[in-house]
Short mmCIF file of C-alpha atoms in Angstrom, two decimals:
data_model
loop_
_atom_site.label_atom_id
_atom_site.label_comp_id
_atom_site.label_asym_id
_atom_site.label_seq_id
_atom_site.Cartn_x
_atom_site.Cartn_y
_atom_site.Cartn_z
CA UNK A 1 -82.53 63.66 139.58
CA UNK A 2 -85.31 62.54 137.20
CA UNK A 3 -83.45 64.40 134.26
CA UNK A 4 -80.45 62.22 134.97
CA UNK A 5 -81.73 59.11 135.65
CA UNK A 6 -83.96 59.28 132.32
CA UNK A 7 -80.80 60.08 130.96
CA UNK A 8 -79.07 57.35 132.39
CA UNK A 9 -81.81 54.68 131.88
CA UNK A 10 -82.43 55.29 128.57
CA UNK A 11 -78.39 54.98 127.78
CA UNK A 12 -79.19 51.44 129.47
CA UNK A 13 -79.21 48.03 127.40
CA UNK A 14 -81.30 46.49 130.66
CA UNK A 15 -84.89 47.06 130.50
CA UNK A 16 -85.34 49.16 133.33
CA UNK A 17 -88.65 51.01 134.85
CA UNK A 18 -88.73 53.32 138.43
CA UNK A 19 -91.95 53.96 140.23
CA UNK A 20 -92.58 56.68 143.01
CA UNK A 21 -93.87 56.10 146.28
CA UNK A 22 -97.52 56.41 144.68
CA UNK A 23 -97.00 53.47 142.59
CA UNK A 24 -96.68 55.80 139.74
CA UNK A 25 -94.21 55.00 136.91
CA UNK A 26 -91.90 57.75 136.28
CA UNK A 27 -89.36 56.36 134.28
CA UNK A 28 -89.26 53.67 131.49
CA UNK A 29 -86.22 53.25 129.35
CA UNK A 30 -85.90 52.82 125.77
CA UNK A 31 -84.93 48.75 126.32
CA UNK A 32 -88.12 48.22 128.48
CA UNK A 33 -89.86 50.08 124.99
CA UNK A 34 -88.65 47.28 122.75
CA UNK A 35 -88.70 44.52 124.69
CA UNK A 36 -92.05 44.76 125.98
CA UNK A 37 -93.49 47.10 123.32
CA UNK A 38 -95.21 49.77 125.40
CA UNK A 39 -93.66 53.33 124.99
CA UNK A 40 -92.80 55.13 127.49
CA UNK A 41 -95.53 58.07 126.19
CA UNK A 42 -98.08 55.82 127.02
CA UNK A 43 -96.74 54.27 130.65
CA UNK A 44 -94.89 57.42 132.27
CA UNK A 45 -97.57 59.07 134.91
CA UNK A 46 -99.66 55.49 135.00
CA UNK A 47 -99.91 52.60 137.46
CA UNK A 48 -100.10 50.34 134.69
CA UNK A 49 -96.95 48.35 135.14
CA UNK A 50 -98.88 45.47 135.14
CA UNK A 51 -100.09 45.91 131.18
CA UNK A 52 -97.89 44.41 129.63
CA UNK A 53 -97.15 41.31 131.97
CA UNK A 54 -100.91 40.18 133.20
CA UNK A 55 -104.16 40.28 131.65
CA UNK A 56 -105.85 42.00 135.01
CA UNK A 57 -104.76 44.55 137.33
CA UNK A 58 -102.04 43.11 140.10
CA UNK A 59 -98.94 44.06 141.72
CA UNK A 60 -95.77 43.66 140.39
CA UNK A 61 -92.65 42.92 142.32
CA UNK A 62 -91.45 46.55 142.31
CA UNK A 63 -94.91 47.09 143.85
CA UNK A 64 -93.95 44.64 146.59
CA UNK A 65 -90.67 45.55 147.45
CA UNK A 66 -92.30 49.38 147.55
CA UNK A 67 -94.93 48.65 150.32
CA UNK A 68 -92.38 46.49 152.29
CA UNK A 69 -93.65 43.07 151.98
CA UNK A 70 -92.40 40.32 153.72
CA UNK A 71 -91.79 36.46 151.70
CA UNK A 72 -95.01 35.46 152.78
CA UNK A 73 -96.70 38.42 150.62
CA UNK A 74 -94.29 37.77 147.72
CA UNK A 75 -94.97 34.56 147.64
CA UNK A 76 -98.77 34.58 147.47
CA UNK A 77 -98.43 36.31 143.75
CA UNK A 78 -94.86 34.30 142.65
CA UNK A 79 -94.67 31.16 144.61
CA UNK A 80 -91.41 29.44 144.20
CA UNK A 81 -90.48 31.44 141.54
CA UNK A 82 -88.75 34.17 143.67
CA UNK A 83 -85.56 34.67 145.87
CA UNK A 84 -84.47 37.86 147.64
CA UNK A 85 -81.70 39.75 146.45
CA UNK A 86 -77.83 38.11 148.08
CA UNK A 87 -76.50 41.86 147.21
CA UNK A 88 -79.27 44.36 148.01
CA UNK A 89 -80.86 44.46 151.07
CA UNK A 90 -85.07 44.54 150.26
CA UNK A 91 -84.56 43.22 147.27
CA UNK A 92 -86.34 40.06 145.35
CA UNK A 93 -85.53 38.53 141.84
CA UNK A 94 -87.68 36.40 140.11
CA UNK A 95 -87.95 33.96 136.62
CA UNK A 96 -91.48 33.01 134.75
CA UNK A 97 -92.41 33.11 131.26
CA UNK A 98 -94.77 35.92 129.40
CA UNK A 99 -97.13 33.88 126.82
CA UNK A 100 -98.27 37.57 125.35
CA UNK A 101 -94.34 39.09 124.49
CA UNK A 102 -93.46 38.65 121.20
CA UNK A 103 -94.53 36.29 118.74
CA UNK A 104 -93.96 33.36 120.74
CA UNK A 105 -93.39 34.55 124.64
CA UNK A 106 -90.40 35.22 126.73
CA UNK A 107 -88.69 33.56 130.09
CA UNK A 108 -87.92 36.96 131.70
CA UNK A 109 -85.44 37.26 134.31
CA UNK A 110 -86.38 40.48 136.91
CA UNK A 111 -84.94 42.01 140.07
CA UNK A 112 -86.69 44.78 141.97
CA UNK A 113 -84.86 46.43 144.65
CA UNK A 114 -86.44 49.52 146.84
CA UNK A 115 -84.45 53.23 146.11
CA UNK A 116 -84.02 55.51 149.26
CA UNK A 117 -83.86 59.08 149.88
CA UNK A 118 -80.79 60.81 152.03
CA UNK A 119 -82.87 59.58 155.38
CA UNK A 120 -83.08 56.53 154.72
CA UNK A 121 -86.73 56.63 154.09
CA UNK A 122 -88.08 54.19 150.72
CA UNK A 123 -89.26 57.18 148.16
CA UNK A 124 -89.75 53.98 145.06
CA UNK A 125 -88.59 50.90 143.17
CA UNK A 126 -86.51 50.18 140.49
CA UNK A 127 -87.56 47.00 138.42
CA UNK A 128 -84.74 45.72 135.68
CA UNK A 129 -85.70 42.59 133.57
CA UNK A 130 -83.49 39.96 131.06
CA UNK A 131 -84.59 37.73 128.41
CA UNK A 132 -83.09 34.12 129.05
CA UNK A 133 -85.92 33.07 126.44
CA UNK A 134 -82.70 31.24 124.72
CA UNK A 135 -81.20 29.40 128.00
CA UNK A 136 -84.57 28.36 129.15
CA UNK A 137 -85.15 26.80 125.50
CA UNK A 138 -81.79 25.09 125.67
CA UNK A 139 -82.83 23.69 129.34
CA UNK A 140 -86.17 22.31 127.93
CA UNK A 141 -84.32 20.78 124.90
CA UNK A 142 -81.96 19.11 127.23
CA UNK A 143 -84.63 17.72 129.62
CA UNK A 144 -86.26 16.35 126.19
CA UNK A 145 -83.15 14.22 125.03
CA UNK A 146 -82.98 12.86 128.56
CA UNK A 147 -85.75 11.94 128.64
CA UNK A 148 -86.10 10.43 125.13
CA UNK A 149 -82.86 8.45 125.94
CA UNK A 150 -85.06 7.23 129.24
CA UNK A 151 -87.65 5.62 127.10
CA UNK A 152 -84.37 3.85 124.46
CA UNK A 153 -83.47 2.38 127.54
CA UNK A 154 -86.24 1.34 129.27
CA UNK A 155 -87.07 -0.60 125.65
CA UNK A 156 -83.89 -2.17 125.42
CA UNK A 157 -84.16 -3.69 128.93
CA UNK A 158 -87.61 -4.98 127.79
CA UNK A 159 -86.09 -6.62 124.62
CA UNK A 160 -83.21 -7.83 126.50
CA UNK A 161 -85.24 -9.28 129.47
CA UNK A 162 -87.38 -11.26 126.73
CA UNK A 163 -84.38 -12.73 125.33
CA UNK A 164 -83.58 -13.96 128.53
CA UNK A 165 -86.73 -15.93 129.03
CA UNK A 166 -86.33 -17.27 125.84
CA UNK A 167 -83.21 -18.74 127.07
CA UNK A 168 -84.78 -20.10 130.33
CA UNK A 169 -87.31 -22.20 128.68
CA UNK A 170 -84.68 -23.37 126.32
CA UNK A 171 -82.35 -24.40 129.44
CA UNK A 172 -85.30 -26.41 131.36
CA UNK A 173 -85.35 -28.30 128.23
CA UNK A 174 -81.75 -30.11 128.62
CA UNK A 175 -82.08 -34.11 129.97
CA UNK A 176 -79.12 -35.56 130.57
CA UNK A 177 -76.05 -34.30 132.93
CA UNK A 178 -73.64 -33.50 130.56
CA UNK A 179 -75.80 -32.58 128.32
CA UNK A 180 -77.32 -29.68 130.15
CA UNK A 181 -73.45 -28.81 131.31
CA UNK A 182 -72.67 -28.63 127.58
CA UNK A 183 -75.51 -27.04 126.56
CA UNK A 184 -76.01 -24.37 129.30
CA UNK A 185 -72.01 -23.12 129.02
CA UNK A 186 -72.90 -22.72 125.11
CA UNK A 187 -76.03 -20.50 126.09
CA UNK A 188 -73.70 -18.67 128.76
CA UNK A 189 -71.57 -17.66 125.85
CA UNK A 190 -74.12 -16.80 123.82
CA UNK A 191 -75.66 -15.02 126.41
CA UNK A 192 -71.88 -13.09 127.14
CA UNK A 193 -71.76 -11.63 123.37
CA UNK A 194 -75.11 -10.19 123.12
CA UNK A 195 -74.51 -8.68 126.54
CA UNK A 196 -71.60 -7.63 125.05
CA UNK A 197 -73.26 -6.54 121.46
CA UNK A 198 -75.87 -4.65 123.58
CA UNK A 199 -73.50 -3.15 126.17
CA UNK A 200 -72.17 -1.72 122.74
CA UNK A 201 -74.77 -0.51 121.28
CA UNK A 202 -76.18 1.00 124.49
CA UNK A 203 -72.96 3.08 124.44
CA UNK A 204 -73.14 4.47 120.82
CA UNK A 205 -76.84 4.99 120.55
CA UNK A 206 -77.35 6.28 124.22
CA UNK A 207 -74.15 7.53 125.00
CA UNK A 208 -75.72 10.81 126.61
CA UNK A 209 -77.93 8.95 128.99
CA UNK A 210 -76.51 9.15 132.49
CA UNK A 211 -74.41 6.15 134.14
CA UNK A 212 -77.32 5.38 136.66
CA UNK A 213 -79.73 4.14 134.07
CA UNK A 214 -76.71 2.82 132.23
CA UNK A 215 -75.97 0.64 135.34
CA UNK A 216 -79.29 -0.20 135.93
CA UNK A 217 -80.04 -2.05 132.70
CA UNK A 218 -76.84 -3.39 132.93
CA UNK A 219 -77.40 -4.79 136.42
CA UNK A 220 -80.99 -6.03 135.60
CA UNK A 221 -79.80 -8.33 132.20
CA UNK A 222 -76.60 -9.77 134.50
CA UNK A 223 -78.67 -10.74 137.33
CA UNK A 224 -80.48 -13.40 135.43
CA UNK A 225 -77.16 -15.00 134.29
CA UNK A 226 -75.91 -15.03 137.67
CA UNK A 227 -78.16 -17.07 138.78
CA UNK A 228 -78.12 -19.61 135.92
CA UNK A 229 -74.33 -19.85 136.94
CA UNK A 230 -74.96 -19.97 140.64
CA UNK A 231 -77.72 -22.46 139.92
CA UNK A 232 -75.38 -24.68 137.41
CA UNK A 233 -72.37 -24.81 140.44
CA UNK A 234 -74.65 -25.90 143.41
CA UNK A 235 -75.74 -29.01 140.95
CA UNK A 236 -72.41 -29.58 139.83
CA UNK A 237 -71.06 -29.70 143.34
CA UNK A 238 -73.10 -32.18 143.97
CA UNK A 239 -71.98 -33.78 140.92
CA UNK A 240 -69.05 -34.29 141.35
CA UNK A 241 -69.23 -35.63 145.05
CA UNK A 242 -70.89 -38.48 143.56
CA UNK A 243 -68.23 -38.81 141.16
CA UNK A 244 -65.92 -38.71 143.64
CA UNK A 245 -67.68 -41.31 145.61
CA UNK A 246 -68.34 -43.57 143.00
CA UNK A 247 -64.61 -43.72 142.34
CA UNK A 248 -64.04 -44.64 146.04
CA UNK A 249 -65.98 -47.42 145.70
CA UNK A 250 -64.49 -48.32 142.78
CA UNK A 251 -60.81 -47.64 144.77
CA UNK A 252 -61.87 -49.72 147.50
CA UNK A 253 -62.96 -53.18 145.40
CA UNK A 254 -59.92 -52.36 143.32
CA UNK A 255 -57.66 -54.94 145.73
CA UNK A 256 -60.86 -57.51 144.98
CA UNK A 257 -59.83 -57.80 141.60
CA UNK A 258 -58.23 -60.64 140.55
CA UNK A 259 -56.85 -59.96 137.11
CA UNK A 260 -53.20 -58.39 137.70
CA UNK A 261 -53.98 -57.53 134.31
CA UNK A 262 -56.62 -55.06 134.78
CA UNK A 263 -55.09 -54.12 138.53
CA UNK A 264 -51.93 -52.91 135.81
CA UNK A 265 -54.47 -51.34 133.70
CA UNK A 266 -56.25 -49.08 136.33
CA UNK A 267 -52.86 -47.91 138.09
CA UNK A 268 -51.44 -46.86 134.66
CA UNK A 269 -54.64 -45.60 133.49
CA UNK A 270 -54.91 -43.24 137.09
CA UNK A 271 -51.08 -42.04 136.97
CA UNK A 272 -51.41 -41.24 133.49
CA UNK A 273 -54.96 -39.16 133.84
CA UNK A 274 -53.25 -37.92 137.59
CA UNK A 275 -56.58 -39.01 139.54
CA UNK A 276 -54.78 -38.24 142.53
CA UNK A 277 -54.46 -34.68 141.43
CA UNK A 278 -57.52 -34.14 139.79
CA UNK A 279 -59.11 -35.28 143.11
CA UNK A 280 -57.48 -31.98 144.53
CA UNK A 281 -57.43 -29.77 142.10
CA UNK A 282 -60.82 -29.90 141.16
CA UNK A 283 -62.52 -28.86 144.46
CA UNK A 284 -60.29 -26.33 143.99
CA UNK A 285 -61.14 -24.85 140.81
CA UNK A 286 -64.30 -25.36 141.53
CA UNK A 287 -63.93 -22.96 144.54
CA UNK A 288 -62.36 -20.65 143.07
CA UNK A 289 -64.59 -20.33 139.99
CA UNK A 290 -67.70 -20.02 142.99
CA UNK A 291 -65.26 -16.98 144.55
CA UNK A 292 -65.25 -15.32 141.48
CA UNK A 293 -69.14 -15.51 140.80
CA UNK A 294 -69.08 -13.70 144.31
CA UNK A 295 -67.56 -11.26 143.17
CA UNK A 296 -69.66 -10.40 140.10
CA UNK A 297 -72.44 -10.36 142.17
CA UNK A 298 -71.47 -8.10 144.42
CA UNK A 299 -70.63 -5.57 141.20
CA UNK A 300 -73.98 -6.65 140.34
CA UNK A 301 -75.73 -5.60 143.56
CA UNK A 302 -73.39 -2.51 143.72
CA UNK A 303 -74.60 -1.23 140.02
CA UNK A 304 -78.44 -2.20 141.74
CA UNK A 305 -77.64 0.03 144.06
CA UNK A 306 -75.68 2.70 142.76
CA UNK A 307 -78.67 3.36 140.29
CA UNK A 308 -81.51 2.29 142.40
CA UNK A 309 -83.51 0.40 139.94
CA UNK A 310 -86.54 0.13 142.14
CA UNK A 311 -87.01 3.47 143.44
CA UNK A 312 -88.56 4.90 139.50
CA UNK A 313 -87.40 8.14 140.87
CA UNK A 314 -90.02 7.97 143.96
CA UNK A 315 -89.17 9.94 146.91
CA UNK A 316 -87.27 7.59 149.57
CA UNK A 317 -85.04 8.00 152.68
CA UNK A 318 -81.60 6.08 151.74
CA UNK A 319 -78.21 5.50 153.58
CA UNK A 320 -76.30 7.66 151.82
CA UNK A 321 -72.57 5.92 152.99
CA UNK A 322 -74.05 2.77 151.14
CA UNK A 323 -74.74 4.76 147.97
CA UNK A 324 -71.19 6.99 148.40
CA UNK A 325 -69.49 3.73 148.80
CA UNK A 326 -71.37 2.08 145.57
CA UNK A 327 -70.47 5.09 143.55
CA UNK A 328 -66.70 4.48 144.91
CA UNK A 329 -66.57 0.73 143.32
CA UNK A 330 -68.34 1.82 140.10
CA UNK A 331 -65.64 4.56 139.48
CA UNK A 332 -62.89 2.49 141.00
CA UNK A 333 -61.24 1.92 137.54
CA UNK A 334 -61.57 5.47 136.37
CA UNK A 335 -59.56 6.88 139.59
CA UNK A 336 -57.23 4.43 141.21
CA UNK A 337 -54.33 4.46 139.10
CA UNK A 338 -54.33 8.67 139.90
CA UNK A 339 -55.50 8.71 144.07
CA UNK A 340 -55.98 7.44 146.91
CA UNK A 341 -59.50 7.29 148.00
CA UNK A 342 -59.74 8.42 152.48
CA UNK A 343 -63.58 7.44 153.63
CA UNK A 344 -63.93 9.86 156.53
CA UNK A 345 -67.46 8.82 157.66
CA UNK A 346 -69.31 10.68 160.28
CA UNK A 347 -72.68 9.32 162.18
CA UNK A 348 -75.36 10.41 159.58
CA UNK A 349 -79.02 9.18 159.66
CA UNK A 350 -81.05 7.75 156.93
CA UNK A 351 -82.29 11.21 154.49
CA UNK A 352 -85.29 11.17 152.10
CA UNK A 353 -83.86 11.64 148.87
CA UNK A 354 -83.64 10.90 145.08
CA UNK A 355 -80.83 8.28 146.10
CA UNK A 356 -79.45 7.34 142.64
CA UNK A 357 -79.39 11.17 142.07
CA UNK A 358 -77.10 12.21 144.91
CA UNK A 359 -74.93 9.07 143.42
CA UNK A 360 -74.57 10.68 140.23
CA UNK A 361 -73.36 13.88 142.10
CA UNK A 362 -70.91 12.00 144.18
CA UNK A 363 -69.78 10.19 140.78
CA UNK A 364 -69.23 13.42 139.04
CA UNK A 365 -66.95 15.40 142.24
CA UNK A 366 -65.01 12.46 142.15
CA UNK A 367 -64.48 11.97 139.14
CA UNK A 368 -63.88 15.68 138.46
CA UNK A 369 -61.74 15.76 141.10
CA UNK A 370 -59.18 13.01 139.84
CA UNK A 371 -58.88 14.72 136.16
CA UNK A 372 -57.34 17.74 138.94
CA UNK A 373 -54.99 15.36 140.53
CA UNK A 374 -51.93 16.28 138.12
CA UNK A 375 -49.29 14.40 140.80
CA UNK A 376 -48.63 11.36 139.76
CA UNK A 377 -50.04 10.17 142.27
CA UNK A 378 -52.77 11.89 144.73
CA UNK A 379 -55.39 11.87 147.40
CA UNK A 380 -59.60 12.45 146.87
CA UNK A 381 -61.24 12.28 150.69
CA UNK A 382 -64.79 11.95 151.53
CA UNK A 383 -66.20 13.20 154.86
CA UNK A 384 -69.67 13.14 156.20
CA UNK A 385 -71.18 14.72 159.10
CA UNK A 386 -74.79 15.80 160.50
CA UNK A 387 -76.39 18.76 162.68
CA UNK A 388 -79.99 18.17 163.32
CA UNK A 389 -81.79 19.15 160.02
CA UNK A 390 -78.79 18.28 157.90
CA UNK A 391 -76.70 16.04 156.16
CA UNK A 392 -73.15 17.15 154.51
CA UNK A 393 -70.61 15.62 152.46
CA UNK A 394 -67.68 17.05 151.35
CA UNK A 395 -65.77 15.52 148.50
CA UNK A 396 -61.86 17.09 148.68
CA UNK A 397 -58.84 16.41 146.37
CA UNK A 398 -55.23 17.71 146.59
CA UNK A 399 -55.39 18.74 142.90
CA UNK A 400 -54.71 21.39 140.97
CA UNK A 401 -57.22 23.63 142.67
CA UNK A 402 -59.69 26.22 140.84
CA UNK A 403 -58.47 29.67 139.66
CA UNK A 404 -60.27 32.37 141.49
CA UNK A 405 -61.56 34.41 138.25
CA UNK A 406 -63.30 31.02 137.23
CA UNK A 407 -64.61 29.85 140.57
CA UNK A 408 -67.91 31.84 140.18
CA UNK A 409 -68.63 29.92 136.67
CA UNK A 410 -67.85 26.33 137.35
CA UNK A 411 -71.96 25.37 137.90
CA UNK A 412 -72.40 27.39 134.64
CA UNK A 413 -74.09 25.14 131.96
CA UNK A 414 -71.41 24.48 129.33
CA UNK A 415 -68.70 26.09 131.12
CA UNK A 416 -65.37 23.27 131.18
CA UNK A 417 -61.91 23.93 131.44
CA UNK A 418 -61.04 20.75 129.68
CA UNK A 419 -59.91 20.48 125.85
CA UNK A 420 -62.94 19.73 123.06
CA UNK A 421 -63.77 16.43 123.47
CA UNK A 422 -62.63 15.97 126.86
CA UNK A 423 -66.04 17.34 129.09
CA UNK A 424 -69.16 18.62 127.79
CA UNK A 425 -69.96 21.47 130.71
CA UNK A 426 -72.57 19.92 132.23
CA UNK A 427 -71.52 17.55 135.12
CA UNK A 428 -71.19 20.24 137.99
CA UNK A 429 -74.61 22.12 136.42
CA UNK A 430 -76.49 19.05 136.65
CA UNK A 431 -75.11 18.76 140.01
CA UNK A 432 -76.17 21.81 141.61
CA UNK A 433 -79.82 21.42 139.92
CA UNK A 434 -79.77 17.87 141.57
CA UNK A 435 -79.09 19.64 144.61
CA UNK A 436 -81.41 22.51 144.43
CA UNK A 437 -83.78 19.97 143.54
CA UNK A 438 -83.44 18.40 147.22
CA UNK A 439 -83.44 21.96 148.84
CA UNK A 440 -79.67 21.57 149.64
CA UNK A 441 -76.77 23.58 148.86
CA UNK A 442 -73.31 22.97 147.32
CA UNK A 443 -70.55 25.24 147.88
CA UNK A 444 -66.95 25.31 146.73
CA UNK A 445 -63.55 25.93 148.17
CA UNK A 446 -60.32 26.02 146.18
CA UNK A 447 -56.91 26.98 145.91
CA UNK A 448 -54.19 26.99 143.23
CA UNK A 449 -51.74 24.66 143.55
CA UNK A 450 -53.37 23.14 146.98
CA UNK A 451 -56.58 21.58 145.71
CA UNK A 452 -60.35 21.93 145.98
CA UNK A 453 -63.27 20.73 148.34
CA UNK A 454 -66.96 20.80 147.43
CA UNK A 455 -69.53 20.51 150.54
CA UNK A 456 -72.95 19.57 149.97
CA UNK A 457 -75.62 20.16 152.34
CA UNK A 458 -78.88 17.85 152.27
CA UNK A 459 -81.55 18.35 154.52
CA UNK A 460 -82.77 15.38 156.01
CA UNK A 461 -86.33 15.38 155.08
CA UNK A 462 -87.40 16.31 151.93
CA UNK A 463 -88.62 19.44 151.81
CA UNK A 464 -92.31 19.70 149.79
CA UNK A 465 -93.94 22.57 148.73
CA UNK A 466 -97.20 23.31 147.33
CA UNK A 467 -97.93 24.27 144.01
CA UNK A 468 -94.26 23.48 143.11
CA UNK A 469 -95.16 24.25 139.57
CA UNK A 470 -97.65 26.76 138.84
CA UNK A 471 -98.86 29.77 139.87
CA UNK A 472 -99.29 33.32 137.84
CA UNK A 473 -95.75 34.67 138.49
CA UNK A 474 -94.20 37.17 136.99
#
């Protein structure tokens, strides 16, 4: 067997080792050679494994899965860096990065799975590693831009917020009635196109930042507005019921007069301004115009909380239908001309969560699943449901559906099945690390023809774990 396997091995790409039931290496392949430059002259008959990974003696995972460790041995020497093996039964697989390979170090990926003999019986451990130096280097790039396009936005909201006190102290300046009317609809305007300028600018220069900080500087700069606007209708309600009764005064003492000549002159003066209707009409519009304000607030307060402003990415448990159904309004224009949107909510409780997170996950099935509605018209349903650690929703659509020799790649970074220019690749794989991030799981179900669901599972409290981060892993 060992003349077959060397054989084999060394015929390998995939750095590969084998050690015995000793611990003793008796194989290492030409791959494992180059990649982490010990020969196999000088590692073959040794326990030293460990050389070219750690500075001082320790086990390795093929060590581990030899002596038939449980997770709570693995994880004393890799932490949270480890999983065991979906496909091989005593397996584990691994990630970390190697400061001392190469010039610069390498993000190794590594399984180790245990090898039997015809009994059954563990007689050693096969080890095979892969460099993903390059896909951990893209992921770190990545997490850079975002987080450069953080800070552009978090300074434009600064600048903008100035501006806006700038315009405060200009408003408290105003005197007279219609002065301040006049004055404060010119500095509304004003205020409209360099929302609009920014809102433009926002879009070309940070056009890669994600629609939750998007609407949350967007929400912030309106707010203030708002309130000028709420502020300016509440006086000029008043306003105009003075007006109003000043002019019944003036109605009532108009029989006093004694001048037919000026009685002549106020009736044609009121049918040809239409007092009568302008005494209507105006409560009216004035309603009306308040109705609409409503309604801008409430977009307001639904961009507040789709992107959760306050929370600076803290920890905190959430009502998840209020956040699913924020998400719903904010992407309302993007899907209702192509489906029907069916709320099928269960009784969930509260979860602790990254809320504006799980909002941009919602955002992005829905959204996904629309561009799969090819129908000219069709239907996107949202369920939710509970158990007693968990929280699911499932986002379905009657779509086009997934083929099945793509399925597997779908949370792939990069991986779209839309035209260039239409998707970068990245929604679903920022998905699933927002996900993994919360300890949940999202799985997928499709069919040709029939449509897809996704179903995410959240646990309900947040799941922490110590030392997170470090560790000496392999």
């Amino acid at each position: 067997m060992g003349i077959e396997l060397a054989q084999f091995l060394d015929s390998s790409p995939v750095p590969t080792f084998v050690i015995d039931s000793d611990h003793v290496i008796t194989h290492w392949n030409k791959a494992c050679e180059f990649v982490l430059g010990y020969s196999a002259a000088s590692m073959v008959a040794t326990r030293n494994q460990w050389k070219p990974f750690y500075r001082d003696s320790r086990p390795v995972l093929a060590d581990l899965v030899l002596s038939g460790h449980d997770d709570i041995v693995v994880h004393k020497f890799y932490h949270n860096k480890f999983s065991q093996s979906q496909l091989i039964r005593g397996a584990y697989e691994a990630i970390d990065f190697f400061p001392d390979l190469h010039e610069h170090g390498l993000w190794l990926h590594f399984t180790a799975a245990p090898l039997y003999n015809n009994e059954g019986e563990i007689v050693g451990a096969i080890e095979t590693l892969e460099d993903i130096t390059e896909r951990c280097d893209a992921e770190n790039a990545l997490r850079q831009a975002h987080s450069n396009l953080e800070n552009l936005v978090k300074k434009r909201t600064l600048q903008l917020a100035e501006t806006n006190n700038k315009l405060e102290a200009d408003i408290k300046q105003r005197e007279s009635v219609e002065n301040e009317l006049v004055r404060r609809n010119t500095e509304l305007t004003e205020l409209n196109a360099k929302l609009s300028m920014a809102q433009e600018q926002l879009l070309q220069s940070e056009k890669l930042a994600s629609i939750g900080q998007l609407a949350a500087g967007v929400a912030h700069e309106i707010n203030n507005p708002i309130g000028y606007i709420f502020s300016n209708f509440a006086t000029l309600e008043n306003y105009i019921k003075d007006l109003f009764s000043i002019i019944q005064v003036y109605e009532a003492s108009e029989q006093q007069i004694g001048s037919a000549t000026i009685k002549n002159e106020l009736t044609a003066i009121k049918e040809e301004k239409e007092l009568s209707f302008l005494k209507e009409d105006i409560p009216e519009l004035v309603q009306q115009s308040r109705e609409g304000i409503e309604r801008v607030r409430k977009i307001v307060q639904d961009l507040k909380d789709f992107s959760r402003i306050d929370s600076q990415q803290e920890w905190h448990w959430a009502n998840l239908h209020q956040g699913i159904d924020s998400t719903l309004n904010i992407v309302n224009n993007e899907i209702k001309y192509k489906a029907d949107v069916i709320k099928e909510y269960g009784k969930i409780p509260d979860i602790e969560c990254l809320a504006s997170q799980i909002n941009q996950v919602i955002m992005n099935l829905v959204v996904n699943a629309s561009h799969a509605i090819i129908a000219e018209r069709g239907k996107i349903t949202v369920r939710t449901s509970c158990d007693d650690t968990h929280v699911f929703i499932e986002v379905a659509d009657n779509g086009s559906g997934i083929p099945k020799e793509i399925i597997n790649r779908i949370f792939d970074p990069f991986f779209t099945t839309k035209s260039i220019g239409k998707g970068t690749g990245l929604g679903l794989s920022l998905s699933y690390g927002i996900i993994q991030k919360h300890h949940g799981k999202i799985t997928v179900n499709s069919e040709v023809g029939k449509g897809t669901s996704f179903l995410i599972s959240l646990p309900v409290k947040h799941i922490k774990q110590s030392q997170e981060d470090g560790g000496d892993n392999q």
